[in-house]
């Protein structure tokens, strides 16, 4: 890949962009690794742009009616978690054509070798790599376009997206070098907090994921209080009490995961949680965690359900957000066309 170079970032005002796929069922991992942190960024007063990436979702086949439903559900989750559509821009990707336009241009910037190294593609394609869509391979280049169509400088994501953001940096650097411009910012991944990688409740070495066949492995944002509490009480652990330092969690992935989840939900550090629960048995810690999880998640689930009663209102919010997003991205992508030498006579 291109050598990482320090480009002067001063010319790019701070702007946050992030996205979530509407491919069904948001989990506690999405909430702690993404949504909750999106809200924190909004509260910091930085310009925040959040997107339901429906074009990314169709890299694997989606039932059209379900896709619409899941896009609304995702938007409802953003709002229920605290995203204010008046302060942040909230929209779905397909309503702003700048994304796919820039995505194509980036397909011509990104190198096959770079794309072939993407571990998410390798994981998703598995042994089936001859038979997955071309879109699945190109996925990270569209993701770079999502971000750079806004010249976003900071991208809050979970740990699993780090490699895609490194690719975004490489694409920005290569574009700038190829055309001799300082056009795109080199984005900073924002991977922070106690739960950048929430693990499965059944296996502390696997990421909590909506695609895990076992529903017991995850907490869904649509789970009711009872289900949440049961899943936490049944979460896999070991027989030891909690240690008195983080070091003592090193070889205990399940225990470490529950401590991280507690910390992220409570807004504490993992160190603080260990201090409070040193020597506690899981018989004590799990019910405390279950109570905390229900207290934090139940209001969000209830609000999501309320919002989902009025799909037309959600669509209206997404439409309004798309207009605001387009107003930023359109001129940027128009300038890209000029930079790369496309005739733009239609616009006079
Ligand atoms: P996805 O659901 O794959 O579209 O992911 C949406 C966002 O949630 C991304 O920023 C991911 O990094 C984040 N995310 C997904 N699963 C997890 C997890 N288990 N732990 C932390 N963050 C996650
Ligand atoms: N690839 C991200 C994921 O799987 C979703 C995504 C698409 C995204 N475009 C983005 C995240 C732009 C951050 C910025 O979670």
GROMACS .gro file of C-alpha atoms in nm, residues 25-347:
model
  323
   25UNK     CA    1  -3.105  -0.679   1.373
   26UNK     CA    2  -2.882  -0.430   1.551
   27UNK     CA    3  -2.692  -0.575   1.846
   28UNK     CA    4  -2.540  -0.451   2.170
   29UNK     CA    5  -2.212  -0.451   1.972
   30UNK     CA    6  -2.353  -0.196   1.727
   31UNK     CA    7  -2.489   0.008   2.015
   32UNK     CA    8  -2.170   0.023   2.223
   33UNK     CA    9  -1.921   0.017   1.934
   34UNK     CA   10  -2.110   0.266   1.718
   35UNK     CA   11  -2.448   0.425   1.807
   36UNK     CA   12  -2.365   0.530   2.162
   37UNK     CA   13  -2.043   0.688   2.043
   38UNK     CA   14  -2.218   0.861   1.751
   39UNK     CA   15  -2.438   1.032   2.008
   40UNK     CA   16  -2.134   1.137   2.215
   41UNK     CA   17  -1.982   1.299   1.904
   42UNK     CA   18  -2.306   1.485   1.836
   43UNK     CA   19  -2.300   1.613   2.194
   44UNK     CA   20  -1.943   1.739   2.147
   45UNK     CA   21  -2.083   1.987   1.897
   46UNK     CA   22  -1.887   1.864   1.593
   47UNK     CA   23  -2.074   1.837   1.261
   48UNK     CA   24  -2.203   1.479   1.248
   49UNK     CA   25  -2.333   1.288   0.946
   50UNK     CA   26  -2.478   0.938   0.993
   51UNK     CA   27  -2.596   0.707   0.721
   52UNK     CA   28  -2.793   0.386   0.679
   53UNK     CA   29  -2.578   0.229   0.407
   54UNK     CA   30  -2.843   0.048   0.205
   55UNK     CA   31  -2.618   0.023  -0.103
   56UNK     CA   32  -2.367  -0.170   0.107
   57UNK     CA   33  -2.642  -0.401   0.233
   58UNK     CA   34  -2.725  -0.525  -0.120
   59UNK     CA   35  -2.373  -0.663  -0.166
   60UNK     CA   36  -2.556  -0.972  -0.042
   61UNK     CA   37  -2.915  -1.027  -0.158
   62UNK     CA   38  -3.180  -0.855   0.050
   63UNK     CA   39  -3.552  -0.907   0.041
   64UNK     CA   40  -3.679  -0.566  -0.081
   65UNK     CA   41  -3.959  -0.526   0.174
   66UNK     CA   42  -3.731  -0.635   0.458
   67UNK     CA   43  -3.460  -0.397   0.341
   68UNK     CA   44  -3.703  -0.104   0.361
   69UNK     CA   45  -3.815  -0.218   0.705
   70UNK     CA   46  -3.460  -0.265   0.834
   71UNK     CA   47  -3.355   0.074   0.701
   72UNK     CA   48  -3.638   0.235   0.899
   73UNK     CA   49  -3.553   0.025   1.203
   74UNK     CA   50  -3.190   0.137   1.185
   75UNK     CA   51  -3.296   0.501   1.159
   76UNK     CA   52  -3.532   0.451   1.453
   77UNK     CA   53  -3.242   0.303   1.654
   78UNK     CA   54  -3.025   0.607   1.580
   79UNK     CA   55  -3.298   0.843   1.698
   80UNK     CA   56  -3.394   0.629   1.999
   81UNK     CA   57  -3.028   0.615   2.102
   82UNK     CA   58  -3.012   0.996   2.103
   83UNK     CA   59  -2.931   1.114   1.751
   84UNK     CA   60  -3.123   1.436   1.695
   85UNK     CA   61  -3.207   1.466   1.323
   86UNK     CA   62  -3.204   1.844   1.357
   87UNK     CA   63  -2.845   1.852   1.485
   88UNK     CA   64  -2.697   1.551   1.304
   89UNK     CA   65  -2.764   1.465   0.940
   90UNK     CA   66  -2.937   1.125   0.928
   91UNK     CA   67  -3.020   0.968   0.592
   92UNK     CA   68  -3.002   0.655   0.378
   93UNK     CA   69  -2.717   0.625   0.131
   94UNK     CA   70  -2.914   0.547  -0.187
   95UNK     CA   71  -3.088   0.887  -0.171
   96UNK     CA   72  -2.758   1.067  -0.229
   97UNK     CA   73  -2.608   0.960  -0.562
   98UNK     CA   74  -2.271   1.122  -0.485
   99UNK     CA   75  -2.178   0.805  -0.293
  100UNK     CA   76  -2.196   0.566  -0.586
  101UNK     CA   77  -2.051   0.819  -0.829
  102UNK     CA   78  -1.742   0.866  -0.615
  103UNK     CA   79  -1.744   0.493  -0.541
  104UNK     CA   80  -1.687   0.421  -0.910
  105UNK     CA   81  -1.404   0.671  -0.931
  106UNK     CA   82  -1.245   0.508  -0.628
  107UNK     CA   83  -1.279   0.167  -0.793
  108UNK     CA   84  -1.036   0.313  -1.045
  109UNK     CA   85  -0.801   0.439  -0.772
  110UNK     CA   86  -0.795   0.137  -0.539
  111UNK     CA   87  -0.564  -0.148  -0.642
  112UNK     CA   88  -0.667  -0.513  -0.668
  113UNK     CA   89  -0.388  -0.603  -0.426
  114UNK     CA   90  -0.522  -0.366  -0.160
  115UNK     CA   91  -0.875  -0.498  -0.193
  116UNK     CA   92  -0.761  -0.861  -0.188
  117UNK     CA   93  -0.610  -0.808   0.155
  118UNK     CA   94  -0.938  -0.700   0.317
  119UNK     CA   95  -1.007  -0.950   0.593
  120UNK     CA   96  -1.381  -0.874   0.610
  121UNK     CA   97  -1.413  -0.975   0.245
  122UNK     CA   98  -1.215  -1.294   0.306
  123UNK     CA   99  -1.432  -1.376   0.608
  124UNK     CA  100  -1.758  -1.305   0.429
  125UNK     CA  101  -1.663  -1.475   0.103
  126UNK     CA  102  -1.505  -1.773   0.275
  127UNK     CA  103  -1.463  -2.068   0.041
  128UNK     CA  104  -1.729  -1.920  -0.183
  129UNK     CA  105  -1.516  -1.639  -0.327
  130UNK     CA  106  -1.597  -1.728  -0.691
  131UNK     CA  107  -1.964  -1.692  -0.626
  132UNK     CA  108  -2.001  -1.373  -0.422
  133UNK     CA  109  -2.098  -1.045  -0.582
  134UNK     CA  110  -1.846  -0.809  -0.736
  135UNK     CA  111  -2.005  -0.550  -0.505
  136UNK     CA  112  -1.888  -0.741  -0.198
  137UNK     CA  113  -1.530  -0.712  -0.323
  138UNK     CA  114  -1.570  -0.341  -0.402
  139UNK     CA  115  -1.751  -0.273  -0.070
  140UNK     CA  116  -1.458  -0.092   0.099
  141UNK     CA  117  -1.412   0.143  -0.195
  142UNK     CA  118  -1.777   0.254  -0.166
  143UNK     CA  119  -1.715   0.297   0.206
  144UNK     CA  120  -1.422   0.529   0.126
  145UNK     CA  121  -1.657   0.723  -0.103
  146UNK     CA  122  -1.918   0.755   0.175
  147UNK     CA  123  -1.662   0.922   0.393
  148UNK     CA  124  -1.472   1.129   0.139
  149UNK     CA  125  -1.781   1.261  -0.045
  150UNK     CA  126  -1.811   1.480   0.267
  151UNK     CA  127  -1.436   1.529   0.319
  152UNK     CA  128  -1.505   1.384   0.662
  153UNK     CA  129  -1.201   1.390   0.888
  154UNK     CA  130  -1.305   1.153   1.169
  155UNK     CA  131  -1.489   0.823   1.152
  156UNK     CA  132  -1.617   0.657   1.470
  157UNK     CA  133  -1.641   0.280   1.421
  158UNK     CA  134  -1.581  -0.048   1.602
  159UNK     CA  135  -1.244  -0.224   1.587
  160UNK     CA  136  -1.358  -0.446   1.296
  161UNK     CA  137  -1.364  -0.148   1.058
  162UNK     CA  138  -1.005  -0.037   1.117
  163UNK     CA  139  -0.866  -0.200   0.804
  164UNK     CA  140  -1.136  -0.040   0.588
  165UNK     CA  141  -1.039   0.300   0.724
  166UNK     CA  142  -0.674   0.236   0.647
  167UNK     CA  143  -0.783   0.162   0.290
  168UNK     CA  144  -0.979   0.489   0.289
  169UNK     CA  145  -0.661   0.671   0.385
  170UNK     CA  146  -0.468   0.496   0.108
  171UNK     CA  147  -0.733   0.587  -0.149
  172UNK     CA  148  -0.730   0.953  -0.039
  173UNK     CA  149  -0.349   0.965  -0.053
  174UNK     CA  150  -0.331   0.797  -0.395
  175UNK     CA  151  -0.601   1.023  -0.540
  176UNK     CA  152  -0.419   1.332  -0.409
  177UNK     CA  153  -0.085   1.205  -0.547
  178UNK     CA  154  -0.221   1.086  -0.884
  179UNK     CA  155  -0.383   1.422  -0.956
  180UNK     CA  156  -0.131   1.642  -0.776
  181UNK     CA  157  -0.392   1.794  -0.546
  182UNK     CA  158  -0.452   1.822  -0.173
  183UNK     CA  159  -0.818   1.748  -0.221
  184UNK     CA  160  -0.915   1.471   0.021
  185UNK     CA  161  -0.835   1.461   0.392
  186UNK     CA  162  -0.654   1.158   0.534
  187UNK     CA  163  -0.921   1.036   0.777
  188UNK     CA  164  -0.866   0.946   1.139
  189UNK     CA  165  -1.035   0.632   1.268
  190UNK     CA  166  -1.202   0.701   1.604
  191UNK     CA  167  -1.195   0.365   1.781
  192UNK     CA  168  -1.228   0.440   2.149
  193UNK     CA  169  -1.408   0.346   2.468
  194UNK     CA  170  -1.438   0.026   2.668
  195UNK     CA  171  -1.628  -0.173   2.404
  196UNK     CA  172  -1.471  -0.127   2.062
  197UNK     CA  173  -1.511  -0.501   2.011
  198UNK     CA  174  -1.805  -0.657   2.195
  199UNK     CA  175  -1.768  -1.035   2.194
  200UNK     CA  176  -2.022  -1.315   2.168
  201UNK     CA  177  -2.191  -1.417   2.495
  202UNK     CA  178  -2.124  -1.781   2.404
  203UNK     CA  179  -1.759  -1.749   2.298
  204UNK     CA  180  -1.536  -1.468   2.419
  205UNK     CA  181  -1.304  -1.505   2.120
  206UNK     CA  182  -1.573  -1.433   1.858
  207UNK     CA  183  -1.725  -1.095   1.777
  208UNK     CA  184  -2.088  -1.041   1.877
  209UNK     CA  185  -2.264  -1.038   1.543
  210UNK     CA  186  -2.612  -1.032   1.396
  211UNK     CA  187  -2.507  -1.314   1.166
  212UNK     CA  188  -2.419  -1.561   1.445
  213UNK     CA  189  -2.660  -1.857   1.417
  214UNK     CA  190  -2.715  -1.858   1.795
  215UNK     CA  191  -2.948  -1.586   1.922
  216UNK     CA  192  -2.808  -1.654   2.273
  217UNK     CA  193  -2.472  -1.519   2.155
  218UNK     CA  194  -2.599  -1.162   2.126
  219UNK     CA  195  -2.829  -0.900   2.272
  220UNK     CA  196  -3.051  -0.752   2.006
  221UNK     CA  197  -3.176  -0.396   2.040
  222UNK     CA  198  -3.525  -0.541   1.993
  223UNK     CA  199  -3.494  -0.785   2.288
  224UNK     CA  200  -3.728  -0.719   2.581
  225UNK     CA  201  -3.604  -0.674   2.938
  226UNK     CA  202  -3.663  -1.039   3.030
  227UNK     CA  203  -3.473  -1.172   2.731
  228UNK     CA  204  -3.180  -0.936   2.794
  229UNK     CA  205  -3.156  -1.042   3.160
  230UNK     CA  206  -3.180  -1.413   3.073
  231UNK     CA  207  -2.912  -1.394   2.805
  232UNK     CA  208  -2.671  -1.222   3.044
  233UNK     CA  209  -2.739  -1.469   3.324
  234UNK     CA  210  -2.673  -1.756   3.083
  235UNK     CA  211  -2.363  -1.597   2.927
  236UNK     CA  212  -2.064  -1.829   2.921
  237UNK     CA  213  -1.811  -1.756   3.198
  238UNK     CA  214  -1.548  -1.940   3.400
  239UNK     CA  215  -1.579  -2.051   3.766
  240UNK     CA  216  -1.328  -1.796   3.906
  241UNK     CA  217  -1.434  -1.478   4.089
  242UNK     CA  218  -1.342  -1.145   3.925
  243UNK     CA  219  -0.976  -1.052   3.979
  244UNK     CA  220  -0.857  -0.728   4.138
  245UNK     CA  221  -0.674  -0.599   3.830
  246UNK     CA  222  -0.723  -0.596   3.452
  247UNK     CA  223  -0.413  -0.814   3.421
  248UNK     CA  224  -0.607  -1.095   3.585
  249UNK     CA  225  -0.852  -1.093   3.291
  250UNK     CA  226  -0.585  -1.155   3.029
  251UNK     CA  227  -0.666  -1.521   2.963
  252UNK     CA  228  -1.034  -1.496   3.049
  253UNK     CA  229  -1.200  -1.363   2.732
  254UNK     CA  230  -1.559  -1.416   2.850
  255UNK     CA  231  -1.502  -1.243   3.184
  256UNK     CA  232  -1.313  -0.964   3.011
  257UNK     CA  233  -1.603  -0.915   2.769
  258UNK     CA  234  -1.864  -0.884   3.045
  259UNK     CA  235  -1.645  -0.635   3.232
  260UNK     CA  236  -1.601  -0.429   2.914
  261UNK     CA  237  -1.974  -0.434   2.848
  262UNK     CA  238  -2.044  -0.321   3.204
  263UNK     CA  239  -1.789  -0.042   3.174
  264UNK     CA  240  -1.923   0.082   2.841
  265UNK     CA  241  -2.286   0.076   2.958
  266UNK     CA  242  -2.201   0.253   3.285
  267UNK     CA  243  -1.970   0.505   3.116
  268UNK     CA  244  -1.679   0.389   3.334
  269UNK     CA  245  -1.339   0.245   3.251
  270UNK     CA  246  -1.282  -0.130   3.281
  271UNK     CA  247  -1.034  -0.051   3.563
  272UNK     CA  248  -1.311   0.116   3.764
  273UNK     CA  249  -1.539  -0.183   3.719
  274UNK     CA  250  -1.267  -0.422   3.835
  275UNK     CA  251  -1.205  -0.203   4.138
  276UNK     CA  252  -1.576  -0.212   4.229
  277UNK     CA  253  -1.621  -0.586   4.172
  278UNK     CA  254  -1.281  -0.731   4.274
  279UNK     CA  255  -1.342  -1.078   4.423
  280UNK     CA  256  -1.710  -1.086   4.319
  281UNK     CA  257  -1.857  -1.412   4.187
  282UNK     CA  258  -2.047  -1.412   3.858
  283UNK     CA  259  -2.353  -1.491   4.069
  284UNK     CA  260  -2.326  -1.132   4.192
  285UNK     CA  261  -2.178  -0.963   3.887
  286UNK     CA  262  -2.415  -1.101   3.623
  287UNK     CA  263  -2.738  -0.981   3.790
  288UNK     CA  264  -2.578  -0.636   3.836
  289UNK     CA  265  -2.484  -0.633   3.469
  290UNK     CA  266  -2.829  -0.754   3.366
  291UNK     CA  267  -2.993  -0.471   3.566
  292UNK     CA  268  -2.761  -0.215   3.414
  293UNK     CA  269  -2.817  -0.346   3.060
  294UNK     CA  270  -3.194  -0.342   3.101
  295UNK     CA  271  -3.187   0.009   3.251
  296UNK     CA  272  -2.985   0.141   2.958
  297UNK     CA  273  -3.138  -0.056   2.671
  298UNK     CA  274  -3.506  -0.081   2.760
  299UNK     CA  275  -3.583   0.289   2.705
  300UNK     CA  276  -3.412   0.270   2.366
  301UNK     CA  277  -3.608  -0.040   2.262
  302UNK     CA  278  -3.936   0.117   2.373
  303UNK     CA  279  -3.862   0.438   2.187
  304UNK     CA  280  -3.762   0.241   1.874
  305UNK     CA  281  -4.092   0.056   1.887
  306UNK     CA  282  -4.280   0.383   1.926
  307UNK     CA  283  -4.101   0.541   1.631
  308UNK     CA  284  -4.164   0.234   1.416
  309UNK     CA  285  -4.539   0.296   1.452
  310UNK     CA  286  -4.498   0.591   1.216
  311UNK     CA  287  -4.286   0.478   0.920
  312UNK     CA  288  -4.390   0.781   0.712
  313UNK     CA  289  -4.230   1.011   0.970
  314UNK     CA  290  -3.906   0.810   0.958
  315UNK     CA  291  -3.905   0.831   0.578
  316UNK     CA  292  -3.960   1.206   0.602
  317UNK     CA  293  -3.661   1.243   0.838
  318UNK     CA  294  -3.442   1.034   0.605
  319UNK     CA  295  -3.552   1.241   0.304
  320UNK     CA  296  -3.476   1.569   0.478
  321UNK     CA  297  -3.139   1.434   0.592
  322UNK     CA  298  -3.062   1.324   0.235
  323UNK     CA  299  -3.126   1.676   0.105
  324UNK     CA  300  -2.885   1.820   0.360
  325UNK     CA  301  -2.627   1.549   0.285
  326UNK     CA  302  -2.658   1.609  -0.090
  327UNK     CA  303  -2.599   1.981  -0.043
  328UNK     CA  304  -2.256   1.899   0.104
  329UNK     CA  305  -2.155   1.605  -0.115
  330UNK     CA  306  -2.274   1.730  -0.458
  331UNK     CA  307  -2.030   2.020  -0.490
  332UNK     CA  308  -1.743   1.803  -0.364
  333UNK     CA  309  -1.810   1.530  -0.620
  334UNK     CA  310  -1.858   1.793  -0.895
  335UNK     CA  311  -1.510   1.923  -0.813
  336UNK     CA  312  -1.376   1.568  -0.834
  337UNK     CA  313  -1.513   1.543  -1.190
  338UNK     CA  314  -1.327   1.863  -1.277
  339UNK     CA  315  -1.006   1.736  -1.120
  340UNK     CA  316  -1.012   1.410  -1.316
  341UNK     CA  317  -1.099   1.570  -1.650
  342UNK     CA  318  -1.467   1.501  -1.715
  343UNK     CA  319  -1.656   1.746  -1.938
  344UNK     CA  320  -1.933   1.907  -1.731
  345UNK     CA  321  -2.113   2.110  -2.000
  346UNK     CA  322  -2.463   2.008  -1.891
  347UNK     CA  323  -2.440   2.238  -1.596
   0.00000   0.00000   0.00000
